[in-house]
Amino acid sequence: MAPPPAPPQKSPSPSQPSGKSEVSDLKLQLRQLAGSRAPGADDSKRDLFKRVISYMTVGIDVSAAFSEMVMCSATSDIVLKKMCYLYVGNYARCHPDLALLTINFLQKDCHDEDPMIRGLALRSLCSLRVPNLVEYLVAPLGAGLKDGSSYVRMVAAVGVLKLYHISAATCLDSDFPAVLKSLMLTDPDAQVVANCLFVLQEIWNLEANKSEEASRERETLLSKKIVYYILNRIKEFNEWAQCLVLELVAKYIPSDTDDIFDIMNLLEDRLQHANGAVVLATIKVFLHLTMSMTDVHQQVYERIKAPLLTLVGSGSSEQSYAVLSHLHLLVMRAPMLFSSDYKHFYCQFSDPSYVKKLKLEMLTAIANESNTYEIVTELCEYAGNVDVPIARESIRAVGKIALQQYDVNAIVDRLLQFLEMEKDYVTAETLVLVKDLLRKYPQWSHDCIAVVGNISSKNVQEPKAKAALIWMLGEYSQDMPDAPYILESLIENWDEENAAEVRLHLLTAAMKCFFKRPPETQKALGAALAAGLADSHQDVHDRALFYYRLLQYDVSVAERVVNPPKQAVSVFADTQSSEIKDRIFDEFNSLSVVYQKPSYMFTDKEHREPFEFSEEIGNLSLGQEPVGNSPRYDESDKDLLLSTSEREENGGPSTNGPAASGYSAPTDYNSSLVSLSSQTQSETAISDPGMPKYTSQMTLAIDDLLGLSVSAAPAPPSLKLNPKAALDPGTFQRKWGQLAVSISQDCSVSPQGIAALTTPQALIRHMQASSIQCIASGGQSPNFKFFFFAQKLDGPPLFFLVECIVNTSSAKAQVKIKADDATASEAFFGLFQSALSKFGVL
Amino acid sequence: MIAQFFVLSQRGDNIVFRDYRGEVSKGSAEIFFRKVKFWKEDEEEEAPPVFNVDGVNYIHVKIAGLFFVTTTRVNVSPSLVLELLQRIARVTKDYLGVLNEDSLRKNFVLVYELLDEVIDFGYPQTTSTEVLKSYVFNEPIVIDSTRVPPLGPASMFMQGTKKMPGTAVTKSVIVTEPGGRKREEIFVDIIEKISVTFSSSGYILTSEIDGTIQMKSYLTGSPEIRLALNEDLSIGRNSSSVYDYRSSAGGAVILDDCNFHESVRLDSFDVDRTLSLIPPDGEFAAMNYRMTQEFKPPFRVSALIEEAGQLKAEAIIKIRADFAASVTANTIIVQMPVPTYTARVSFELESGAVGQTADFKEGAKRLEWCLKKIVGGSEHTLCAKLTFSQESHGNIAREAGPINMNFTIPMYNASKLQVRYLHIAKKSPSYNPYRWVRYVTQSNSYVARL
């Protein structure tokens, strides 16, 4: 399991010595000193060792001196010893044969009188990373874990992890995890306890996929007993250990509300810690514990505001960036709660640009009726800023605020003032915004067009801005007297226009202008079409050809296609789906927040955290009591903390019910297609007498046809479900906690189904007929929430867990599937969807 | 967890390099340096402290012109790593006295000793200067701090007051002074960074103080100390909804929020505003606080830019020091961006001006006015005549500014937070360690709009 050997000797950079002659020189000198007992020999050795280490640091390969270094290592001088350990640890991996030379003296040092030497030797021994030397590790490690010195035990605990990474089998066979576990629960030294905990966590996380026992052990780490044991000692741990311990507590599933409040009260003072990492880890615990308690959750937001703001102000700019990223996440989730704190997010002169960008986004999100004037005034100041990228961002921010407000009056004026500033980049950014504004608020066209008409197209060079200007020329050509002539001159310079985007817009604008003012535009349109047909860019060519043929066919049809009456856009699509936002929130206090991406997007599989807890589990544990009309489901955290933009999205004419909070346009589209396919039931794959035959192939096929689902997955293997599957709620809850979501999709429910869904029981009975059992349900019209499970019929007992939220007013179901065997979940989803679509029909 | 830790010089050389887990290739330092150097070629943007290249996360802080970097493949807490990097730098400074490229290069073996104990297999173990003492065997090679350009907030004290022993803050925690005896002393620094934005009419738009009570202890035998703050100090402002009469009276100090070092005990804080602690070795922030209560800004800045004929304009900047004459601000820099088409600038400094320079930075298109010191109560004016290369269109005030000011004011604090007394538990009747309580105010973002 040793990583591949390091690349052969790296050629040193020209600024550094070539190394060759120096190394042989060093070897010679070391050899001379090796046996020397002369006074001062240790000092000369120190100097030589230092040179070796410094070459090693800059990247010169000094491994050639390995045997000489080992010869010199017989010394009682601890400084020398440490340098030697460092050297050996660095080169042993690529010189396993030579590493054997060191075993002897390291083993001897492991028995030294001085606990520090024992610890250092043990650490180096475990750091050799040579697989065929593991046999020499077991005995010293075993002894180290029982050592009287806490330093040695501390080192030994981490040593177990090092051994695990060299040879997992040796580590597990020697039963080290069990030893660590008992050490964790009994050792008087907090750092030993902490190290045992990290090591066990890492080992069980990696083992959990391979063995049932390991995943049970992993759960034990999250048991009430261990979590409370550790929480009660929290102040004994140093700040770093506290952070990692709190990370564990954030995954703990509380048994009841008392449990939650006990933990929160215990950790309350951690919010006053000067170390930002401790504070953020504590906040994560608070946020996760209160997921299902809306009021308390909101209180937590209020409580953590001040400490976070203090951290932003107190550390280095790097530290404040990390904290500010988390504030950014919270602000995006609940802008309303921060609307009076907007001044804290004003940019400061000394802020680096990565901080300013975050602040601008936060200001944009927070803006509402009460503070828009102040925020926009402030942003306008930045628009004239010498820092051009920030000036651009600021203008975009003003535009975004205008798009999310109902009262845009004042903002439009400001935007138009930007155009008068006559700075190229300001004009460019503003044009793009004015275009978007006009698409949402066509009523402003008169004022805007008057100003836009005065802009000389020669001053607009950036493709995006040019495209926006051309779009406006086409769209409002009836109000701009010069429009045909400006377009004409732009078309004349067709060949100089590099951006295809601009040429595409030019074609469309010429068409629109032509429909409105045919005599003036005819010539320009002809020139544009001719230039377009000769264009080397495929899209431009195709569009020109398309327009040309349309016009040939029928001009009035062409007009209906190219320039139909437009409806104002109510909401511009959100760039990030709510699913992704929730994932990032689940990964609070991690790099995901800084990158604004869930971890699966930037980490390799083997480095991913295997369990992800989310809010559902909190809801589930509460919803278990009576399977009735529990009102708790109605008020999920999302609804209450809904951002203004999301509210609008719901209220907008295009979307459906209040529960459609997170649907972004593409998913909607997708799901309506799915419903199409599921009505044209096909009967193929599975042969299971007495059970309806389902397949998901049809849905896949249709998705494919329309190019929606890019992955043309092979037909899933047939899947049979155990009609008598059983699972107790506790196990379900645990599994739900451990497994990652393998499928999360929306699907629609037939109108008949909606009609039949008066109580949750109706659907539960229906799904039972398809061997899909319900374990908990709740809700009232229009929102119902179900947790289902099913078990694979043959083979090992593999379970599928489903969370299904049905919204009757939008006739949609949000389905999340977690599976023991994620590869089968696609097939299972097919079954599930098919069963659901038959609800009320049969 | 953390895969590697390394320190790079400004030119990108490895000064120390420690691989903890062997998960990331050895070339990471080079990849990191290239990425940071050329973050965005066209726009002059700084690389963020955290970024990802091919699945490897690079997390760094810049301290004293050096890059302290870690790499990891795991989705770690960025705060944890950044705090740890900062702490490693601080511990190193505690040992070396001075933290810079030279001192690190001279003492890299000692730094390796520290790194060995601070992190094991990627997991942070301890950053306590005191605990680490028993594991460090190299004697630091102390570099001559008088020749080192001052760095960090502590260095500001060196010029300001005469009483201050210049080397005190750059003394290693493990080096004994000549004479073999360690001097018993403790430094308590109240450092405030202030941010103020003035509107074009001189009205204060926003103001904030971020303060730190920083300590550095050279006391032996871990005595307990008690640090008493203003008795009428109150914490937590109910946003702005409730009008507070005391704050308008200008008496009480009201902090928005604060946090404390883990060694600080707050048993009697609610009663008498006293912090008690056994100060750990080395430098640490005992308390951080934030205040948005109104305060009197130390400087009033006003500026004017007007057209003065064709292709010409005149700018006047005025600064008034609104603090006591016994206090002197130093190293003041005033910057004002001017229109991009400015070609030449001539300056008129006030008559008899000493220690003042004014300069037109042509590349950055801004005026820079430096003043060595400003005595409390005084007023200073700079007059600049601008010549343009093209005719200005529109409002030139919109194309210039805002004015930014940098300064340091020793023995002054804007918040009025005071250390009433610093009590050290006595070990013997003759035990009387030196106590240094120092105040300093620094500009963070001091901006006046035009």
mmCIF file of N, CA, C and O in Angstrom, chain A residues 50 57 82 116 123 151 162 165 195 202 238-240 272 274-276 280 306-307 310 313 316 318-319 343 348-350 357 378 589-592 595 604 607, chain B residues 14-15 21 45 51 57 62 73 75-77 79 83 86-87 108 112-113 116-117 120 123 125 127 134-135 193 195 205 257 259-260 290 404 444-445 449:
data_model
loop_
_atom_site.group_PDB
_atom_site.id
_atom_site.type_symbol
_atom_site.label_atom_id
_atom_site.label_comp_id
_atom_site.label_asym_id
_atom_site.label_seq_id
_atom_site.Cartn_x
_atom_site.Cartn_y
_atom_site.Cartn_z
ATOM 1 N N LYS A 50 23.102 19.326 9.299
ATOM 2 C CA LYS A 50 22.327 20.501 8.913
ATOM 3 C C LYS A 50 22.399 20.738 7.417
ATOM 4 O O LYS A 50 21.413 21.072 6.777
ATOM 5 N N THR A 57 15.733 19.920 1.955
ATOM 6 C CA THR A 57 14.624 20.866 1.947
ATOM 7 C C THR A 57 14.464 21.534 0.588
ATOM 8 O O THR A 57 13.352 21.677 0.089
ATOM 9 N N LYS A 82 17.454 13.721 16.133
ATOM 10 C CA LYS A 82 16.237 14.213 15.492
ATOM 11 C C LYS A 82 16.467 14.505 14.019
ATOM 12 O O LYS A 82 15.607 14.235 13.178
ATOM 13 N N MET A 116 11.123 10.715 25.930
ATOM 14 C CA MET A 116 11.109 11.501 24.707
ATOM 15 C C MET A 116 11.791 10.764 23.566
ATOM 16 O O MET A 116 11.328 10.759 22.436
ATOM 17 N N ARG A 123 7.873 7.273 16.659
ATOM 18 C CA ARG A 123 7.267 8.068 15.589
ATOM 19 C C ARG A 123 8.021 7.860 14.271
ATOM 20 O O ARG A 123 7.423 7.659 13.234
ATOM 21 N N TYR A 151 3.348 11.022 26.551
ATOM 22 C CA TYR A 151 3.921 11.427 25.269
ATOM 23 C C TYR A 151 4.059 10.215 24.356
ATOM 24 O O TYR A 151 3.687 10.262 23.176
ATOM 25 N N LYS A 162 -0.643 5.216 11.235
ATOM 26 C CA LYS A 162 0.403 5.117 10.213
ATOM 27 C C LYS A 162 0.545 3.672 9.768
ATOM 28 O O LYS A 162 0.660 3.383 8.575
ATOM 29 N N HIS A 165 -2.150 2.633 7.429
ATOM 30 C CA HIS A 165 -1.978 3.085 6.049
ATOM 31 C C HIS A 165 -0.884 2.315 5.313
ATOM 32 O O HIS A 165 -0.867 2.290 4.088
ATOM 33 N N ASN A 195 -6.216 11.761 20.251
ATOM 34 C CA ASN A 195 -5.561 11.034 19.163
ATOM 35 C C ASN A 195 -6.234 9.696 18.895
ATOM 36 O O ASN A 195 -6.421 9.309 17.746
ATOM 37 N N GLU A 202 -10.779 7.722 11.606
ATOM 38 C CA GLU A 202 -10.253 7.556 10.254
ATOM 39 C C GLU A 202 -10.253 6.088 9.836
ATOM 40 O O GLU A 202 -10.646 5.751 8.720
ATOM 41 N N ASN A 238 -6.975 20.550 24.122
ATOM 42 C CA ASN A 238 -6.504 21.837 23.612
ATOM 43 C C ASN A 238 -7.405 22.260 22.445
ATOM 44 O O ASN A 238 -8.251 21.503 21.984
ATOM 45 N N GLU A 239 -7.220 23.484 21.998
ATOM 46 C CA GLU A 239 -8.168 24.045 21.028
ATOM 47 C C GLU A 239 -8.278 23.228 19.740
ATOM 48 O O GLU A 239 -9.355 23.115 19.164
ATOM 49 N N TRP A 240 -7.179 22.626 19.309
ATOM 50 C CA TRP A 240 -7.229 21.867 18.051
ATOM 51 C C TRP A 240 -8.026 20.591 18.230
ATOM 52 O O TRP A 240 -8.827 20.217 17.370
ATOM 53 N N GLN A 272 -17.319 32.046 22.600
ATOM 54 C CA GLN A 272 -16.511 33.210 22.982
ATOM 55 C C GLN A 272 -15.031 32.951 22.830
ATOM 56 O O GLN A 272 -14.216 33.715 23.319
ATOM 57 N N ALA A 274 -11.345 32.702 21.325
ATOM 58 C CA ALA A 274 -10.624 33.571 20.389
ATOM 59 C C ALA A 274 -10.217 32.823 19.124
ATOM 60 O O ALA A 274 -9.903 33.454 18.115
ATOM 61 N N ASN A 275 -10.215 31.505 19.175
ATOM 62 C CA ASN A 275 -9.848 30.714 17.998
ATOM 63 C C ASN A 275 -11.081 30.508 17.117
ATOM 64 O O ASN A 275 -12.032 29.838 17.509
ATOM 65 N N GLY A 276 -11.038 31.080 15.941
ATOM 66 C CA GLY A 276 -12.187 31.027 15.039
ATOM 67 C C GLY A 276 -12.602 29.609 14.671
ATOM 68 O O GLY A 276 -13.772 29.333 14.435
ATOM 69 N N LEU A 280 -16.394 28.184 14.899
ATOM 70 C CA LEU A 280 -17.128 27.645 13.748
ATOM 71 C C LEU A 280 -17.544 26.195 13.976
ATOM 72 O O LEU A 280 -18.643 25.795 13.603
ATOM 73 N N ALA A 306 -22.907 38.003 16.261
ATOM 74 C CA ALA A 306 -21.883 38.855 16.871
ATOM 75 C C ALA A 306 -20.523 38.167 16.934
ATOM 76 O O ALA A 306 -19.521 38.760 16.517
ATOM 77 N N PRO A 307 -20.446 36.931 17.439
ATOM 78 C CA PRO A 307 -19.122 36.296 17.463
ATOM 79 C C PRO A 307 -18.496 36.180 16.080
ATOM 80 O O PRO A 307 -17.289 36.386 15.931
ATOM 81 N N THR A 310 -17.083 39.525 15.055
ATOM 82 C CA THR A 310 -15.865 39.830 15.792
ATOM 83 C C THR A 310 -14.682 39.076 15.205
ATOM 84 O O THR A 310 -13.596 39.626 15.062
ATOM 85 N N GLY A 313 -13.298 40.672 12.179
ATOM 86 C CA GLY A 313 -12.480 41.856 12.419
ATOM 87 C C GLY A 313 -11.157 41.575 13.098
ATOM 88 O O GLY A 313 -10.245 42.377 13.022
ATOM 89 N N SER A 316 -6.159 37.787 10.818
ATOM 90 C CA SER A 316 -5.507 38.225 9.592
ATOM 91 C C SER A 316 -6.548 38.188 8.472
ATOM 92 O O SER A 316 -7.635 37.634 8.637
ATOM 93 N N GLU A 318 -6.615 36.463 5.894
ATOM 94 C CA GLU A 318 -6.915 35.087 5.498
ATOM 95 C C GLU A 318 -7.940 34.470 6.446
ATOM 96 O O GLU A 318 -8.879 33.807 6.020
ATOM 97 N N GLN A 319 -7.711 34.701 7.754
ATOM 98 C CA GLN A 319 -8.652 34.150 8.717
ATOM 99 C C GLN A 319 -10.025 34.773 8.554
ATOM 100 O O GLN A 319 -11.042 34.071 8.613
ATOM 101 N N LYS A 343 -24.322 47.230 7.145
ATOM 102 C CA LYS A 343 -23.115 48.066 7.196
ATOM 103 C C LYS A 343 -21.846 47.258 7.447
ATOM 104 O O LYS A 343 -20.759 47.679 7.090
ATOM 105 N N GLN A 348 -14.039 47.508 2.810
ATOM 106 C CA GLN A 348 -13.068 48.409 3.396
ATOM 107 C C GLN A 348 -11.878 48.540 2.463
ATOM 108 O O GLN A 348 -11.585 47.639 1.688
ATOM 109 N N PHE A 349 -11.220 49.672 2.610
ATOM 110 C CA PHE A 349 -10.112 49.974 1.720
ATOM 111 C C PHE A 349 -9.076 48.861 1.727
ATOM 112 O O PHE A 349 -8.530 48.489 0.704
ATOM 113 N N SER A 350 -8.812 48.322 2.909
ATOM 114 C CA SER A 350 -7.732 47.352 3.042
ATOM 115 C C SER A 350 -8.162 45.927 2.690
ATOM 116 O O SER A 350 -7.335 45.031 2.672
ATOM 117 N N LYS A 357 -15.339 40.730 -2.983
ATOM 118 C CA LYS A 357 -16.318 40.027 -3.812
ATOM 119 C C LYS A 357 -17.386 39.360 -2.961
ATOM 120 O O LYS A 357 -18.578 39.418 -3.284
ATOM 121 N N GLU A 378 -24.033 53.016 -1.486
ATOM 122 C CA GLU A 378 -22.684 52.557 -1.192
ATOM 123 C C GLU A 378 -22.070 51.873 -2.423
ATOM 124 O O GLU A 378 -20.930 52.146 -2.789
ATOM 125 N N ASN A 589 -18.478 24.556 7.895
ATOM 126 C CA ASN A 589 -17.124 24.481 8.462
ATOM 127 C C ASN A 589 -16.230 23.520 7.677
ATOM 128 O O ASN A 589 -15.535 22.682 8.255
ATOM 129 N N SER A 590 -16.274 23.624 6.377
ATOM 130 C CA SER A 590 -15.334 22.857 5.560
ATOM 131 C C SER A 590 -15.014 23.685 4.325
ATOM 132 O O SER A 590 -15.576 24.766 4.117
ATOM 133 N N LEU A 591 -14.125 23.161 3.503
ATOM 134 C CA LEU A 591 -13.733 23.894 2.300
ATOM 135 C C LEU A 591 -14.913 24.103 1.352
ATOM 136 O O LEU A 591 -14.919 25.050 0.563
ATOM 137 N N SER A 592 -15.915 23.235 1.435
ATOM 138 C CA SER A 592 -17.091 23.373 0.563
ATOM 139 C C SER A 592 -17.667 24.776 0.640
ATOM 140 O O SER A 592 -18.132 25.324 -0.358
ATOM 141 N N TYR A 595 -15.380 27.221 -1.287
ATOM 142 C CA TYR A 595 -15.486 27.038 -2.736
ATOM 143 C C TYR A 595 -16.913 27.227 -3.239
ATOM 144 O O TYR A 595 -17.145 27.284 -4.443
ATOM 145 N N ASP A 604 -11.374 13.716 -4.320
ATOM 146 C CA ASP A 604 -11.372 12.361 -4.868
ATOM 147 C C ASP A 604 -12.252 11.504 -3.984
ATOM 148 O O ASP A 604 -12.437 11.779 -2.818
ATOM 149 N N HIS A 607 -11.146 10.359 -0.483
ATOM 150 C CA HIS A 607 -10.968 11.343 0.583
ATOM 151 C C HIS A 607 -12.278 11.945 1.039
ATOM 152 O O HIS A 607 -12.309 12.896 1.784
ATOM 153 N N ASN B 14 11.919 26.808 -1.126
ATOM 154 C CA ASN B 14 11.512 26.127 0.103
ATOM 155 C C ASN B 14 12.448 26.519 1.232
ATOM 156 O O ASN B 14 13.660 26.368 1.103
ATOM 157 N N ILE B 15 11.899 26.972 2.334
ATOM 158 C CA ILE B 15 12.747 27.214 3.499
ATOM 159 C C ILE B 15 12.626 26.034 4.459
ATOM 160 O O ILE B 15 13.605 25.532 4.981
ATOM 161 N N ARG B 21 1.992 13.041 5.297
ATOM 162 C CA ARG B 21 1.205 11.856 4.967
ATOM 163 C C ARG B 21 1.568 11.225 3.626
ATOM 164 O O ARG B 21 1.020 10.183 3.278
ATOM 165 N N GLU B 45 -5.211 40.671 -9.298
ATOM 166 C CA GLU B 45 -5.928 40.171 -8.147
ATOM 167 C C GLU B 45 -5.049 39.241 -7.356
ATOM 168 O O GLU B 45 -4.266 38.485 -7.903
ATOM 169 N N PHE B 51 -7.323 27.517 -2.254
ATOM 170 C CA PHE B 51 -7.739 27.151 -3.606
ATOM 171 C C PHE B 51 -7.399 25.698 -3.889
ATOM 172 O O PHE B 51 -6.664 25.059 -3.131
ATOM 173 N N ASN B 57 -5.967 20.670 -2.146
ATOM 174 C CA ASN B 57 -6.316 21.980 -1.612
ATOM 175 C C ASN B 57 -5.068 22.650 -1.059
ATOM 176 O O ASN B 57 -4.331 22.042 -0.283
ATOM 177 N N LYS B 62 0.055 34.674 4.434
ATOM 178 C CA LYS B 62 1.287 35.403 4.151
ATOM 179 C C LYS B 62 1.698 36.128 5.422
ATOM 180 O O LYS B 62 0.922 36.899 5.979
ATOM 181 N N ARG B 73 -5.822 16.719 0.797
ATOM 182 C CA ARG B 73 -6.815 16.217 -0.152
ATOM 183 C C ARG B 73 -8.180 16.083 0.502
ATOM 184 O O ARG B 73 -9.155 15.726 -0.131
ATOM 185 N N ASN B 75 -11.514 17.340 2.828
ATOM 186 C CA ASN B 75 -12.352 18.530 2.976
ATOM 187 C C ASN B 75 -12.276 19.049 4.409
ATOM 188 O O ASN B 75 -13.215 18.913 5.185
ATOM 189 N N VAL B 76 -11.162 19.662 4.747
ATOM 190 C CA VAL B 76 -10.916 20.097 6.125
ATOM 191 C C VAL B 76 -11.650 21.392 6.432
ATOM 192 O O VAL B 76 -12.217 22.023 5.545
ATOM 193 N N SER B 77 -11.597 21.787 7.687
ATOM 194 C CA SER B 77 -12.120 23.101 8.062
ATOM 195 C C SER B 77 -11.076 24.154 7.697
ATOM 196 O O SER B 77 -9.965 24.115 8.206
ATOM 197 N N SER B 79 -10.897 27.234 8.479
ATOM 198 C CA SER B 79 -10.542 28.034 9.646
ATOM 199 C C SER B 79 -9.497 27.334 10.491
ATOM 200 O O SER B 79 -8.552 27.951 10.970
ATOM 201 N N GLU B 83 -5.983 29.094 11.101
ATOM 202 C CA GLU B 83 -5.607 29.440 12.478
ATOM 203 C C GLU B 83 -4.312 28.724 12.851
ATOM 204 O O GLU B 83 -3.431 29.299 13.486
ATOM 205 N N GLN B 86 -1.280 30.360 11.252
ATOM 206 C CA GLN B 86 -0.975 31.597 11.944
ATOM 207 C C GLN B 86 -0.268 31.285 13.279
ATOM 208 O O GLN B 86 0.670 31.949 13.664
ATOM 209 N N ARG B 87 -0.756 30.232 13.918
ATOM 210 C CA ARG B 87 -0.191 29.874 15.217
ATOM 211 C C ARG B 87 1.215 29.315 15.067
ATOM 212 O O ARG B 87 2.092 29.596 15.893
ATOM 213 N N PHE B 108 16.416 26.682 10.573
ATOM 214 C CA PHE B 108 15.431 25.752 10.023
ATOM 215 C C PHE B 108 15.393 24.421 10.760
ATOM 216 O O PHE B 108 14.360 23.773 10.837
ATOM 217 N N TYR B 112 12.094 22.586 12.179
ATOM 218 C CA TYR B 112 11.711 21.186 11.965
ATOM 219 C C TYR B 112 11.367 20.511 13.293
ATOM 220 O O TYR B 112 10.439 19.717 13.381
ATOM 221 N N GLU B 113 12.145 20.827 14.327
ATOM 222 C CA GLU B 113 11.842 20.265 15.644
ATOM 223 C C GLU B 113 10.437 20.637 16.075
ATOM 224 O O GLU B 113 9.672 19.811 16.560
ATOM 225 N N ASP B 116 7.709 18.888 14.017
ATOM 226 C CA ASP B 116 7.584 17.487 14.367
ATOM 227 C C ASP B 116 6.552 17.295 15.476
ATOM 228 O O ASP B 116 5.841 16.296 15.498
ATOM 229 N N GLU B 117 6.502 18.239 16.384
ATOM 230 C CA GLU B 117 5.607 18.104 17.534
ATOM 231 C C GLU B 117 4.262 18.779 17.315
ATOM 232 O O GLU B 117 3.272 18.416 17.934
ATOM 233 N N ASP B 120 1.240 15.750 13.835
ATOM 234 C CA ASP B 120 1.667 14.365 13.634
ATOM 235 C C ASP B 120 0.703 13.707 12.659
ATOM 236 O O ASP B 120 -0.511 13.681 12.901
ATOM 237 N N TYR B 123 -2.478 15.530 11.911
ATOM 238 C CA TYR B 123 -3.358 15.985 12.984
ATOM 239 C C TYR B 123 -2.620 16.962 13.898
ATOM 240 O O TYR B 123 -1.543 16.646 14.391
ATOM 241 N N GLN B 125 -1.279 18.680 17.058
ATOM 242 C CA GLN B 125 -1.076 18.136 18.399
ATOM 243 C C GLN B 125 -1.038 19.231 19.448
ATOM 244 O O GLN B 125 -1.850 19.256 20.346
ATOM 245 N N THR B 127 0.230 23.610 20.044
ATOM 246 C CA THR B 127 0.916 24.819 19.582
ATOM 247 C C THR B 127 1.307 25.668 20.771
ATOM 248 O O THR B 127 1.579 26.851 20.620
ATOM 249 N N SER B 134 9.822 21.603 25.990
ATOM 250 C CA SER B 134 10.513 20.380 26.392
ATOM 251 C C SER B 134 10.925 19.534 25.195
ATOM 252 O O SER B 134 11.602 18.530 25.357
ATOM 253 N N TYR B 135 10.497 19.913 24.004
ATOM 254 C CA TYR B 135 10.863 19.107 22.841
ATOM 255 C C TYR B 135 11.877 19.803 21.935
ATOM 256 O O TYR B 135 12.282 19.247 20.933
ATOM 257 N N LYS B 193 -7.478 48.665 15.707
ATOM 258 C CA LYS B 193 -7.513 48.988 14.277
ATOM 259 C C LYS B 193 -8.815 49.723 14.032
ATOM 260 O O LYS B 193 -9.886 49.190 14.341
ATOM 261 N N SER B 195 -11.612 51.745 11.589
ATOM 262 C CA SER B 195 -12.123 51.945 10.238
ATOM 263 C C SER B 195 -13.153 53.051 10.277
ATOM 264 O O SER B 195 -14.105 52.977 11.045
ATOM 265 N N LEU B 205 -19.922 58.039 7.888
ATOM 266 C CA LEU B 205 -20.856 57.035 7.370
ATOM 267 C C LEU B 205 -20.792 55.747 8.167
ATOM 268 O O LEU B 205 -21.808 55.193 8.567
ATOM 269 N N ASP B 257 -19.122 43.149 20.995
ATOM 270 C CA ASP B 257 -18.891 41.746 21.270
ATOM 271 C C ASP B 257 -17.408 41.571 21.566
ATOM 272 O O ASP B 257 -16.588 42.429 21.230
ATOM 273 N N ASN B 259 -14.197 38.269 22.442
ATOM 274 C CA ASN B 259 -13.871 36.879 22.742
ATOM 275 C C ASN B 259 -12.533 36.805 23.464
ATOM 276 O O ASN B 259 -11.799 37.790 23.523
ATOM 277 N N PHE B 260 -12.254 35.621 24.028
ATOM 278 C CA PHE B 260 -11.117 35.524 24.933
ATOM 279 C C PHE B 260 -10.234 34.327 24.612
ATOM 280 O O PHE B 260 -10.693 33.316 24.087
ATOM 281 N N ARG B 290 -14.837 44.189 19.508
ATOM 282 C CA ARG B 290 -15.328 44.938 18.363
ATOM 283 C C ARG B 290 -16.270 46.000 18.888
ATOM 284 O O ARG B 290 -17.091 45.741 19.772
ATOM 285 N N ASN B 404 -7.485 57.829 1.023
ATOM 286 C CA ASN B 404 -7.250 56.827 2.050
ATOM 287 C C ASN B 404 -6.071 57.254 2.897
ATOM 288 O O ASN B 404 -5.115 57.823 2.386
ATOM 289 N N ASN B 444 -7.142 51.021 9.858
ATOM 290 C CA ASN B 444 -7.407 49.815 9.071
ATOM 291 C C ASN B 444 -7.912 50.262 7.710
ATOM 292 O O ASN B 444 -7.354 49.938 6.678
ATOM 293 N N SER B 445 -8.977 51.055 7.745
ATOM 294 C CA SER B 445 -9.524 51.600 6.519
ATOM 295 C C SER B 445 -10.049 52.977 6.885
ATOM 296 O O SER B 445 -11.079 53.096 7.529
ATOM 297 N N ARG B 449 -14.482 60.326 1.266
ATOM 298 C CA ARG B 449 -14.954 60.388 -0.123
ATOM 299 C C ARG B 449 -14.995 61.811 -0.622
ATOM 300 O O ARG B 449 -15.134 62.747 0.171
#
